[in-house]
DNA sequence: TGACAATTTGGTAAAATTACCATATAATGT
DNA sequence: ACATTATATGGTAATTTTACCAAATTGTCA
């Protein structure tokens, strides 16, 4: 693979890797609804503050969220609405796979 | 986070993680064009046969590709056209980020 | 049947990711 | 200035991922 092509894939990987964690997918879902401070997210997630902060940094570096400091709190919000599309695509793949598997097992699944 | 919600995110993570590798993104691109055997992909990628085979297994388990054995070769093809949409979304995010960064630097970028 | 080609699987060392703790930084209120 | 609150950063052990080699499996062909 040539360098240019490799770089293209690496850039894509960075975005996709940023989403490849259940906590970060949760954060994306929550921030899609409404901007939130680290504090609020930490309460919902239950992990250590530093862990949540690091997840947010990863999302920010990937260009998926934006941060905004107000007083002594940092508020995060979704930057790329496209993130939701990616999740939606993943859900479609999951549904398709499930349907196929249930077809094999002879079970019907509701939409 | 409750169990049910955690499971939902884990299912999504499985799909997204399957795509979170430059070699696997390359494979998705190639298989989107045309079905190919492991042999052909291995030649293009240059990694060990076993490495390529393992990447294909990951994609298959995630429901992104299908395999079909003919004679002593295994042909793989894209199962979820949605995978391309995910890549497209990633590209949009990359482009947006690049535009924003060049705006800051005062450089114009063509579409 | 035996040799060969294509692919997968098992084992393993190296690299990357993750989560916690401790510490640092920044803003606010006393 | 000092204590407090909110967040980020550095260090590190545990876990996961990756890539290679060797060996097993499957199908073809002589």
PDB file of C-alpha atoms (C1' of nucleotides) in Angstrom:
ATOM      1  CA  UNK A   1       0.000   0.000   0.000  1.00  0.00           C
ATOM      2  CA  UNK A   2       1.416   3.432  -0.888  1.00  0.00           C
ATOM      3  CA  UNK A   3       1.920   6.189   1.677  1.00  0.00           C
ATOM      4  CA  UNK A   4      -0.914   8.397   0.432  1.00  0.00           C
ATOM      5  CA  UNK A   5      -3.428   5.577   0.559  1.00  0.00           C
ATOM      6  CA  UNK A   6      -2.157   4.492   3.967  1.00  0.00           C
ATOM      7  CA  UNK A   7      -2.671   8.042   5.266  1.00  0.00           C
ATOM      8  CA  UNK A   8      -6.228   8.073   3.963  1.00  0.00           C
ATOM      9  CA  UNK A   9      -7.002   4.882   5.828  1.00  0.00           C
ATOM     10  CA  UNK A  10      -5.249   6.058   8.967  1.00  0.00           C
ATOM     11  CA  UNK A  11      -7.361   9.208   9.023  1.00  0.00           C
ATOM     12  CA  UNK A  12     -10.505   7.109   8.737  1.00  0.00           C
ATOM     13  CA  UNK A  13      -9.265   4.704  11.382  1.00  0.00           C
ATOM     14  CA  UNK A  14      -8.761   7.567  13.805  1.00  0.00           C
ATOM     15  CA  UNK A  15     -12.434   8.543  13.549  1.00  0.00           C
ATOM     16  CA  UNK A  16     -13.671   4.978  13.711  1.00  0.00           C
ATOM     17  CA  UNK A  17     -11.394   4.028  16.609  1.00  0.00           C
ATOM     18  CA  UNK A  18     -12.642   7.031  18.507  1.00  0.00           C
ATOM     19  CA  UNK A  19     -16.107   5.494  18.324  1.00  0.00           C
ATOM     20  CA  UNK A  20     -14.979   1.954  19.101  1.00  0.00           C
ATOM     21  CA  UNK A  21     -15.782   1.964  22.819  1.00  0.00           C
ATOM     22  CA  UNK A  22     -19.118   1.540  24.546  1.00  0.00           C
ATOM     23  CA  UNK A  23     -18.562   4.468  26.896  1.00  0.00           C
ATOM     24  CA  UNK A  24     -17.726   6.742  24.003  1.00  0.00           C
ATOM     25  CA  UNK A  25     -20.781   5.603  22.069  1.00  0.00           C
ATOM     26  CA  UNK A  26     -22.831   6.377  25.142  1.00  0.00           C
ATOM     27  CA  UNK A  27     -21.271   9.835  25.352  1.00  0.00           C
ATOM     28  CA  UNK A  28     -22.029  10.450  21.673  1.00  0.00           C
ATOM     29  CA  UNK A  29     -25.666   9.464  22.264  1.00  0.00           C
ATOM     30  CA  UNK A  30     -25.970  11.723  25.272  1.00  0.00           C
ATOM     31  CA  UNK A  31     -24.281  14.702  23.652  1.00  0.00           C
ATOM     32  CA  UNK A  32     -26.488  14.245  20.601  1.00  0.00           C
ATOM     33  CA  UNK A  33     -29.446  14.989  22.840  1.00  0.00           C
ATOM     34  CA  UNK A  34     -27.961  17.941  24.657  1.00  0.00           C
ATOM     35  CA  UNK A  35     -24.624  19.477  25.577  1.00  0.00           C
ATOM     36  CA  UNK A  36     -23.311  18.318  28.944  1.00  0.00           C
ATOM     37  CA  UNK A  37     -20.434  19.020  31.296  1.00  0.00           C
ATOM     38  CA  UNK A  38     -17.852  16.381  32.221  1.00  0.00           C
ATOM     39  CA  UNK A  39     -19.403  16.286  35.650  1.00  0.00           C
ATOM     40  CA  UNK A  40     -22.827  15.218  34.368  1.00  0.00           C
ATOM     41  CA  UNK A  41     -21.381  12.582  32.078  1.00  0.00           C
ATOM     42  CA  UNK A  42     -19.203  11.210  34.868  1.00  0.00           C
ATOM     43  CA  UNK A  43     -22.264  10.812  37.087  1.00  0.00           C
ATOM     44  CA  UNK A  44     -24.119   8.902  34.359  1.00  0.00           C
ATOM     45  CA  UNK A  45     -21.173   6.693  33.465  1.00  0.00           C
ATOM     46  CA  UNK A  46     -19.807   6.025  36.935  1.00  0.00           C
ATOM     47  CA  UNK A  47     -16.169   5.682  35.910  1.00  0.00           C
ATOM     48  CA  UNK A  48     -13.417   7.772  37.394  1.00  0.00           C
ATOM     49  CA  UNK A  49     -13.335  11.426  36.381  1.00  0.00           C
ATOM     50  CA  UNK A  50      -9.991  10.977  34.687  1.00  0.00           C
ATOM     51  CA  UNK A  51     -11.328   8.088  32.627  1.00  0.00           C
ATOM     52  CA  UNK A  52     -14.305  10.085  31.396  1.00  0.00           C
ATOM     53  CA  UNK A  53     -12.094  13.048  30.670  1.00  0.00           C
ATOM     54  CA  UNK A  54      -9.781  10.892  28.588  1.00  0.00           C
ATOM     55  CA  UNK A  55     -12.677   9.465  26.603  1.00  0.00           C
ATOM     56  CA  UNK A  56     -13.805  12.998  25.863  1.00  0.00           C
ATOM     57  CA  UNK A  57     -10.319  13.983  24.756  1.00  0.00           C
ATOM     58  CA  UNK A  58     -10.265  11.083  22.301  1.00  0.00           C
ATOM     59  CA  UNK A  59     -13.634  12.137  20.870  1.00  0.00           C
ATOM     60  CA  UNK A  60     -12.475  15.733  20.631  1.00  0.00           C
ATOM     61  CA  UNK A  61      -9.220  14.878  18.880  1.00  0.00           C
ATOM     62  CA  UNK A  62     -11.180  12.859  16.359  1.00  0.00           C
ATOM     63  CA  UNK A  63     -13.357  15.884  15.627  1.00  0.00           C
ATOM     64  CA  UNK A  64     -16.515  14.280  16.951  1.00  0.00           C
ATOM     65  CA  UNK A  65     -17.210  16.646  19.834  1.00  0.00           C
ATOM     66  CA  UNK A  66     -16.489  20.247  20.768  1.00  0.00           C
ATOM     67  CA  UNK A  67     -15.660  21.625  24.180  1.00  0.00           C
ATOM     68  CA  UNK A  68     -16.522  24.950  25.678  1.00  0.00           C
ATOM     69  CA  UNK A  69     -15.301  26.164  29.041  1.00  0.00           C
ATOM     70  CA  UNK A  70     -17.710  28.244  31.054  1.00  0.00           C
ATOM     71  CA  UNK A  71     -16.740  29.236  34.552  1.00  0.00           C
ATOM     72  CA  UNK A  72     -15.008  26.217  36.037  1.00  0.00           C
ATOM     73  CA  UNK A  73     -16.955  23.672  34.007  1.00  0.00           C
ATOM     74  CA  UNK A  74     -16.211  22.279  30.550  1.00  0.00           C
ATOM     75  CA  UNK A  75     -19.241  21.611  28.399  1.00  0.00           C
ATOM     76  CA  UNK A  76     -19.062  19.166  25.537  1.00  0.00           C
ATOM     77  CA  UNK A  77     -21.368  18.925  22.558  1.00  0.00           C
ATOM     78  CA  UNK A  78     -21.554  16.961  19.323  1.00  0.00           C
ATOM     79  CA  UNK A  79     -19.529  18.406  16.498  1.00  0.00           C
ATOM     80  CA  UNK A  80     -20.201  15.840  13.793  1.00  0.00           C
ATOM     81  CA  UNK A  81     -23.826  14.903  13.337  1.00  0.00           C
ATOM     82  CA  UNK A  82     -22.363  12.269  11.071  1.00  0.00           C
ATOM     83  CA  UNK A  83     -21.448  10.252  14.140  1.00  0.00           C
ATOM     84  CA  UNK A  84     -25.119   9.447  14.533  1.00  0.00           C
ATOM     85  CA  UNK A  85     -25.255   8.156  10.986  1.00  0.00           C
ATOM     86  CA  UNK A  86     -22.368   5.826  11.722  1.00  0.00           C
ATOM     87  CA  UNK A  87     -24.230   4.463  14.738  1.00  0.00           C
ATOM     88  CA  UNK A  88     -27.359   4.101  12.641  1.00  0.00           C
ATOM     89  CA  UNK A  89     -25.409   2.110  10.048  1.00  0.00           C
ATOM     90  CA  UNK A  90     -24.010  -0.134  12.752  1.00  0.00           C
ATOM     91  CA  UNK A  91     -27.532  -0.748  14.013  1.00  0.00           C
ATOM     92  CA  UNK A  92     -28.642  -1.703  10.515  1.00  0.00           C
ATOM     93  CA  UNK A  93     -25.829  -4.213  10.240  1.00  0.00           C
ATOM     94  CA  UNK A  94     -26.748  -5.668  13.643  1.00  0.00           C
ATOM     95  CA  UNK A  95     -30.399  -5.966  12.631  1.00  0.00           C
ATOM     96  CA  UNK A  96     -29.560  -7.584   9.299  1.00  0.00           C
ATOM     97  CA  UNK A  97     -27.255 -10.089  10.953  1.00  0.00           C
ATOM     98  CA  UNK A  98     -29.854 -10.898  13.608  1.00  0.00           C
ATOM     99  CA  UNK A  99     -32.539 -11.423  10.984  1.00  0.00           C
ATOM    100  CA  UNK A 100     -30.309 -13.719   9.003  1.00  0.00           C
ATOM    101  CA  UNK A 101     -29.402 -15.736  12.085  1.00  0.00           C
ATOM    102  CA  UNK A 102     -33.019 -16.057  13.197  1.00  0.00           C
ATOM    103  CA  UNK A 103     -33.977 -17.122   9.700  1.00  0.00           C
ATOM    104  CA  UNK A 104     -31.476 -19.954   9.991  1.00  0.00           C
ATOM    105  CA  UNK A 105     -32.853 -20.870  13.408  1.00  0.00           C
ATOM    106  CA  UNK A 106     -36.416 -20.687  12.049  1.00  0.00           C
ATOM    107  CA  UNK A 107     -37.470 -17.890  14.372  1.00  0.00           C
ATOM    108  CA  UNK A 108     -39.321 -14.750  13.290  1.00  0.00           C
ATOM    109  CA  UNK A 109     -38.262 -11.387  14.586  1.00  0.00           C
ATOM    110  CA  UNK A 110     -40.375  -8.255  14.669  1.00  0.00           C
ATOM    111  CA  UNK A 111     -39.112  -5.082  13.050  1.00  0.00           C
TER     112      UNK A 111
ATOM    113  CA  UNK B   1     -25.365   1.845  32.785  1.00  0.00           C
ATOM    114  CA  UNK B   2     -27.915  -0.994  32.801  1.00  0.00           C
ATOM    115  CA  UNK B   3     -27.230  -4.390  31.221  1.00  0.00           C
ATOM    116  CA  UNK B   4     -29.595  -3.937  28.288  1.00  0.00           C
ATOM    117  CA  UNK B   5     -28.097  -0.594  27.324  1.00  0.00           C
ATOM    118  CA  UNK B   6     -24.588  -1.980  27.760  1.00  0.00           C
ATOM    119  CA  UNK B   7     -25.453  -4.838  25.386  1.00  0.00           C
ATOM    120  CA  UNK B   8     -26.727  -2.391  22.797  1.00  0.00           C
ATOM    121  CA  UNK B   9     -23.476  -0.477  22.904  1.00  0.00           C
ATOM    122  CA  UNK B  10     -21.387  -3.645  22.865  1.00  0.00           C
ATOM    123  CA  UNK B  11     -23.138  -4.814  19.697  1.00  0.00           C
ATOM    124  CA  UNK B  12     -22.399  -1.481  18.058  1.00  0.00           C
ATOM    125  CA  UNK B  13     -18.820  -1.548  19.296  1.00  0.00           C
ATOM    126  CA  UNK B  14     -18.306  -4.950  17.696  1.00  0.00           C
ATOM    127  CA  UNK B  15     -19.208  -3.567  14.261  1.00  0.00           C
ATOM    128  CA  UNK B  16     -17.224  -0.401  14.707  1.00  0.00           C
ATOM    129  CA  UNK B  17     -14.169  -2.197  16.092  1.00  0.00           C
ATOM    130  CA  UNK B  18     -14.245  -4.528  13.117  1.00  0.00           C
ATOM    131  CA  UNK B  19     -13.745  -1.466  10.929  1.00  0.00           C
ATOM    132  CA  UNK B  20     -11.135   0.161  13.168  1.00  0.00           C
ATOM    133  CA  UNK B  21      -8.052  -1.005  11.304  1.00  0.00           C
ATOM    134  CA  UNK B  22      -6.516   0.361   8.133  1.00  0.00           C
ATOM    135  CA  UNK B  23      -6.063  -3.064   6.564  1.00  0.00           C
ATOM    136  CA  UNK B  24      -9.690  -3.927   7.207  1.00  0.00           C
ATOM    137  CA  UNK B  25     -10.856  -0.614   5.752  1.00  0.00           C
ATOM    138  CA  UNK B  26      -8.770  -1.386   2.700  1.00  0.00           C
ATOM    139  CA  UNK B  27     -10.374  -4.817   2.436  1.00  0.00           C
ATOM    140  CA  UNK B  28     -13.847  -3.278   2.697  1.00  0.00           C
ATOM    141  CA  UNK B  29     -12.982  -0.844  -0.106  1.00  0.00           C
ATOM    142  CA  UNK B  30     -11.660  -3.612  -2.327  1.00  0.00           C
ATOM    143  CA  UNK B  31     -14.537  -5.980  -1.681  1.00  0.00           C
ATOM    144  CA  UNK B  32     -16.965  -3.148  -2.355  1.00  0.00           C
ATOM    145  CA  UNK B  33     -15.620  -3.035  -5.880  1.00  0.00           C
ATOM    146  CA  UNK B  34     -15.588  -6.757  -6.516  1.00  0.00           C
ATOM    147  CA  UNK B  35     -15.465 -10.076  -4.680  1.00  0.00           C
ATOM    148  CA  UNK B  36     -11.950 -11.402  -4.153  1.00  0.00           C
ATOM    149  CA  UNK B  37     -10.218 -14.467  -2.790  1.00  0.00           C
ATOM    150  CA  UNK B  38      -7.896 -14.358   0.231  1.00  0.00           C
ATOM    151  CA  UNK B  39      -5.017 -14.913  -2.124  1.00  0.00           C
ATOM    152  CA  UNK B  40      -5.699 -11.734  -4.123  1.00  0.00           C
ATOM    153  CA  UNK B  41      -6.163  -9.639  -1.017  1.00  0.00           C
ATOM    154  CA  UNK B  42      -2.987 -11.018   0.514  1.00  0.00           C
ATOM    155  CA  UNK B  43      -1.026 -10.029  -2.592  1.00  0.00           C
ATOM    156  CA  UNK B  44      -2.407  -6.473  -2.444  1.00  0.00           C
ATOM    157  CA  UNK B  45      -1.840  -6.083   1.287  1.00  0.00           C
ATOM    158  CA  UNK B  46       1.494  -7.836   1.598  1.00  0.00           C
ATOM    159  CA  UNK B  47       0.972  -9.116   5.138  1.00  0.00           C
ATOM    160  CA  UNK B  48       1.237 -12.771   6.044  1.00  0.00           C
ATOM    161  CA  UNK B  49      -1.565 -15.019   4.839  1.00  0.00           C
ATOM    162  CA  UNK B  50      -2.609 -15.769   8.386  1.00  0.00           C
ATOM    163  CA  UNK B  51      -2.849 -12.080   9.204  1.00  0.00           C
ATOM    164  CA  UNK B  52      -5.087 -11.371   6.230  1.00  0.00           C
ATOM    165  CA  UNK B  53      -7.196 -14.394   7.020  1.00  0.00           C
ATOM    166  CA  UNK B  54      -7.691 -13.200  10.580  1.00  0.00           C
ATOM    167  CA  UNK B  55      -8.728  -9.750   9.415  1.00  0.00           C
ATOM    168  CA  UNK B  56     -11.300 -11.381   7.154  1.00  0.00           C
ATOM    169  CA  UNK B  57     -12.600 -13.486  10.027  1.00  0.00           C
ATOM    170  CA  UNK B  58     -13.111 -10.363  12.116  1.00  0.00           C
ATOM    171  CA  UNK B  59     -15.041  -8.687   9.285  1.00  0.00           C
ATOM    172  CA  UNK B  60     -17.109 -11.808   8.762  1.00  0.00           C
ATOM    173  CA  UNK B  61     -17.974 -12.195  12.442  1.00  0.00           C
ATOM    174  CA  UNK B  62     -19.109  -8.595  12.487  1.00  0.00           C
ATOM    175  CA  UNK B  63     -21.453  -9.297   9.567  1.00  0.00           C
ATOM    176  CA  UNK B  64     -19.618  -7.008   7.186  1.00  0.00           C
ATOM    177  CA  UNK B  65     -18.485  -9.581   4.630  1.00  0.00           C
ATOM    178  CA  UNK B  66     -19.586 -12.993   3.372  1.00  0.00           C
ATOM    179  CA  UNK B  67     -17.393 -15.880   2.363  1.00  0.00           C
ATOM    180  CA  UNK B  68     -17.935 -18.472  -0.291  1.00  0.00           C
ATOM    181  CA  UNK B  69     -15.676 -21.423  -0.874  1.00  0.00           C
ATOM    182  CA  UNK B  70     -15.199 -22.507  -4.474  1.00  0.00           C
ATOM    183  CA  UNK B  71     -12.730 -25.238  -5.206  1.00  0.00           C
ATOM    184  CA  UNK B  72      -9.817 -24.638  -2.881  1.00  0.00           C
ATOM    185  CA  UNK B  73     -10.231 -20.875  -2.751  1.00  0.00           C
ATOM    186  CA  UNK B  74     -12.374 -18.783  -0.438  1.00  0.00           C
ATOM    187  CA  UNK B  75     -13.987 -15.735  -1.990  1.00  0.00           C
ATOM    188  CA  UNK B  76     -15.095 -12.851   0.142  1.00  0.00           C
ATOM    189  CA  UNK B  77     -17.578 -10.149  -0.736  1.00  0.00           C
ATOM    190  CA  UNK B  78     -19.266  -7.237   1.012  1.00  0.00           C
ATOM    191  CA  UNK B  79     -22.345  -8.150   2.998  1.00  0.00           C
ATOM    192  CA  UNK B  80     -23.292  -4.781   4.427  1.00  0.00           C
ATOM    193  CA  UNK B  81     -23.335  -1.944   1.938  1.00  0.00           C
ATOM    194  CA  UNK B  82     -23.765   0.143   5.054  1.00  0.00           C
ATOM    195  CA  UNK B  83     -20.049  -0.232   5.706  1.00  0.00           C
ATOM    196  CA  UNK B  84     -19.448   2.182   2.843  1.00  0.00           C
ATOM    197  CA  UNK B  85     -21.758   4.700   4.430  1.00  0.00           C
ATOM    198  CA  UNK B  86     -19.746   4.526   7.629  1.00  0.00           C
ATOM    199  CA  UNK B  87     -16.569   5.215   5.689  1.00  0.00           C
ATOM    200  CA  UNK B  88     -18.290   8.061   3.878  1.00  0.00           C
ATOM    201  CA  UNK B  89     -19.315   9.579   7.220  1.00  0.00           C
ATOM    202  CA  UNK B  90     -15.764   9.277   8.488  1.00  0.00           C
ATOM    203  CA  UNK B  91     -14.543  11.073   5.384  1.00  0.00           C
ATOM    204  CA  UNK B  92     -17.022  13.877   5.980  1.00  0.00           C
ATOM    205  CA  UNK B  93     -15.764  14.288   9.528  1.00  0.00           C
ATOM    206  CA  UNK B  94     -12.171  14.372   8.288  1.00  0.00           C
ATOM    207  CA  UNK B  95     -13.034  16.980   5.665  1.00  0.00           C
ATOM    208  CA  UNK B  96     -14.910  19.152   8.151  1.00  0.00           C
ATOM    209  CA  UNK B  97     -12.053  19.021  10.622  1.00  0.00           C
ATOM    210  CA  UNK B  98      -9.515  19.834   7.917  1.00  0.00           C
ATOM    211  CA  UNK B  99     -11.568  22.799   6.716  1.00  0.00           C
ATOM    212  CA  UNK B 100     -11.871  24.127  10.233  1.00  0.00           C
ATOM    213  CA  UNK B 101      -8.151  23.764  10.855  1.00  0.00           C
ATOM    214  CA  UNK B 102      -7.216  25.440   7.598  1.00  0.00           C
ATOM    215  CA  UNK B 103      -9.621  28.244   8.366  1.00  0.00           C
ATOM    216  CA  UNK B 104      -7.731  28.832  11.594  1.00  0.00           C
ATOM    217  CA  UNK B 105      -4.438  28.753   9.707  1.00  0.00           C
ATOM    218  CA  UNK B 106      -5.856  31.109   7.063  1.00  0.00           C
ATOM    219  CA  UNK B 107      -5.479  28.652   4.213  1.00  0.00           C
ATOM    220  CA  UNK B 108      -8.168  27.860   1.663  1.00  0.00           C
ATOM    221  CA  UNK B 109      -8.875  24.270   0.697  1.00  0.00           C
ATOM    222  CA  UNK B 110     -10.642  23.118  -2.450  1.00  0.00           C
ATOM    223  CA  UNK B 111     -13.642  20.846  -2.216  1.00  0.00           C
TER     224      UNK B 111
ATOM    225  C1'  DT C   1      -1.918 -42.053  -2.599  1.00  0.00           C
ATOM    226  C1'  DG C   2       1.223 -38.263  -2.272  1.00  0.00           C
ATOM    227  C1'  DA C   3       2.589 -33.596  -3.442  1.00  0.00           C
ATOM    228  C1'  DC C   4       0.957 -29.091  -3.719  1.00  0.00           C
ATOM    229  C1'  DA C   5      -1.820 -24.877  -3.181  1.00  0.00           C
ATOM    230  C1'  DA C   6      -5.100 -22.087  -0.489  1.00  0.00           C
ATOM    231  C1'  DT C   7      -6.746 -21.069   3.820  1.00  0.00           C
ATOM    232  C1'  DT C   8      -7.416 -21.355   8.811  1.00  0.00           C
ATOM    233  C1'  DT C   9      -5.999 -22.066  13.555  1.00  0.00           C
ATOM    234  C1'  DG C  10      -2.897 -22.022  17.685  1.00  0.00           C
ATOM    235  C1'  DG C  11       0.856 -19.982  20.019  1.00  0.00           C
ATOM    236  C1'  DT C  12       3.365 -15.928  21.267  1.00  0.00           C
ATOM    237  C1'  DA C  13       5.873 -11.562  21.622  1.00  0.00           C
ATOM    238  C1'  DA C  14       5.235  -6.725  20.851  1.00  0.00           C
ATOM    239  C1'  DA C  15       2.291  -2.845  20.708  1.00  0.00           C
ATOM    240  C1'  DA C  16      -1.894  -0.379  21.833  1.00  0.00           C
ATOM    241  C1'  DT C  17      -5.798   0.532  24.820  1.00  0.00           C
ATOM    242  C1'  DT C  18      -7.990   1.016  29.088  1.00  0.00           C
ATOM    243  C1'  DA C  19      -8.979   2.346  34.015  1.00  0.00           C
ATOM    244  C1'  DC C  20      -7.403   3.649  38.068  1.00  0.00           C
ATOM    245  C1'  DC C  21      -4.690   6.562  41.356  1.00  0.00           C
ATOM    246  C1'  DA C  22      -2.116  10.575  42.333  1.00  0.00           C
ATOM    247  C1'  DT C  23      -1.067  14.955  41.005  1.00  0.00           C
ATOM    248  C1'  DA C  24      -1.482  19.343  38.476  1.00  0.00           C
ATOM    249  C1'  DT C  25      -4.197  23.188  36.752  1.00  0.00           C
ATOM    250  C1'  DA C  26      -7.906  26.508  36.656  1.00  0.00           C
ATOM    251  C1'  DA C  27     -11.808  29.073  38.347  1.00  0.00           C
ATOM    252  C1'  DT C  28     -14.765  30.295  42.305  1.00  0.00           C
ATOM    253  C1'  DG C  29     -16.050  31.647  46.869  1.00  0.00           C
ATOM    254  C1'  DT C  30     -14.570  32.896  51.722  1.00  0.00           C
TER     255       DT C  30
ATOM    256  C1'  DA D   1      -4.323  33.946  50.318  1.00  0.00           C
ATOM    257  C1'  DC D   2      -6.741  29.541  51.036  1.00  0.00           C
ATOM    258  C1'  DA D   3     -10.103  25.992  50.534  1.00  0.00           C
ATOM    259  C1'  DT D   4     -13.121  23.964  47.255  1.00  0.00           C
ATOM    260  C1'  DT D   5     -14.867  22.343  42.904  1.00  0.00           C
ATOM    261  C1'  DA D   6     -14.210  20.882  38.106  1.00  0.00           C
ATOM    262  C1'  DT D   7     -11.232  19.066  34.853  1.00  0.00           C
ATOM    263  C1'  DA D   8      -6.895  17.399  32.741  1.00  0.00           C
ATOM    264  C1'  DT D   9      -2.487  15.004  32.797  1.00  0.00           C
ATOM    265  C1'  DG D  10       1.189  11.569  34.090  1.00  0.00           C
ATOM    266  C1'  DG D  11       2.233   7.015  35.582  1.00  0.00           C
ATOM    267  C1'  DT D  12       1.200   2.225  35.597  1.00  0.00           C
ATOM    268  C1'  DA D  13      -0.768  -2.471  35.732  1.00  0.00           C
ATOM    269  C1'  DA D  14      -4.108  -5.256  33.355  1.00  0.00           C
ATOM    270  C1'  DT D  15      -6.253  -6.324  29.192  1.00  0.00           C
ATOM    271  C1'  DT D  16      -6.778  -6.432  24.229  1.00  0.00           C
ATOM    272  C1'  DT D  17      -5.091  -6.287  19.633  1.00  0.00           C
ATOM    273  C1'  DT D  18      -1.889  -7.274  16.225  1.00  0.00           C
ATOM    274  C1'  DA D  19       1.485  -9.823  13.233  1.00  0.00           C
ATOM    275  C1'  DC D  20       4.302 -13.343  12.638  1.00  0.00           C
ATOM    276  C1'  DC D  21       5.643 -18.354  12.581  1.00  0.00           C
ATOM    277  C1'  DA D  22       4.413 -23.117  12.650  1.00  0.00           C
ATOM    278  C1'  DA D  23       1.130 -26.526  12.124  1.00  0.00           C
ATOM    279  C1'  DA D  24      -3.480 -28.250  10.743  1.00  0.00           C
ATOM    280  C1'  DT D  25      -7.118 -28.520   7.257  1.00  0.00           C
ATOM    281  C1'  DT D  26      -9.199 -28.823   2.739  1.00  0.00           C
ATOM    282  C1'  DG D  27      -9.342 -29.455  -2.095  1.00  0.00           C
ATOM    283  C1'  DT D  28      -6.855 -30.433  -6.561  1.00  0.00           C
ATOM    284  C1'  DC D  29      -4.059 -32.884  -9.553  1.00  0.00           C
ATOM    285  C1'  DA D  30      -0.515 -36.097 -11.032  1.00  0.00           C
TER     286       DA D  30
END
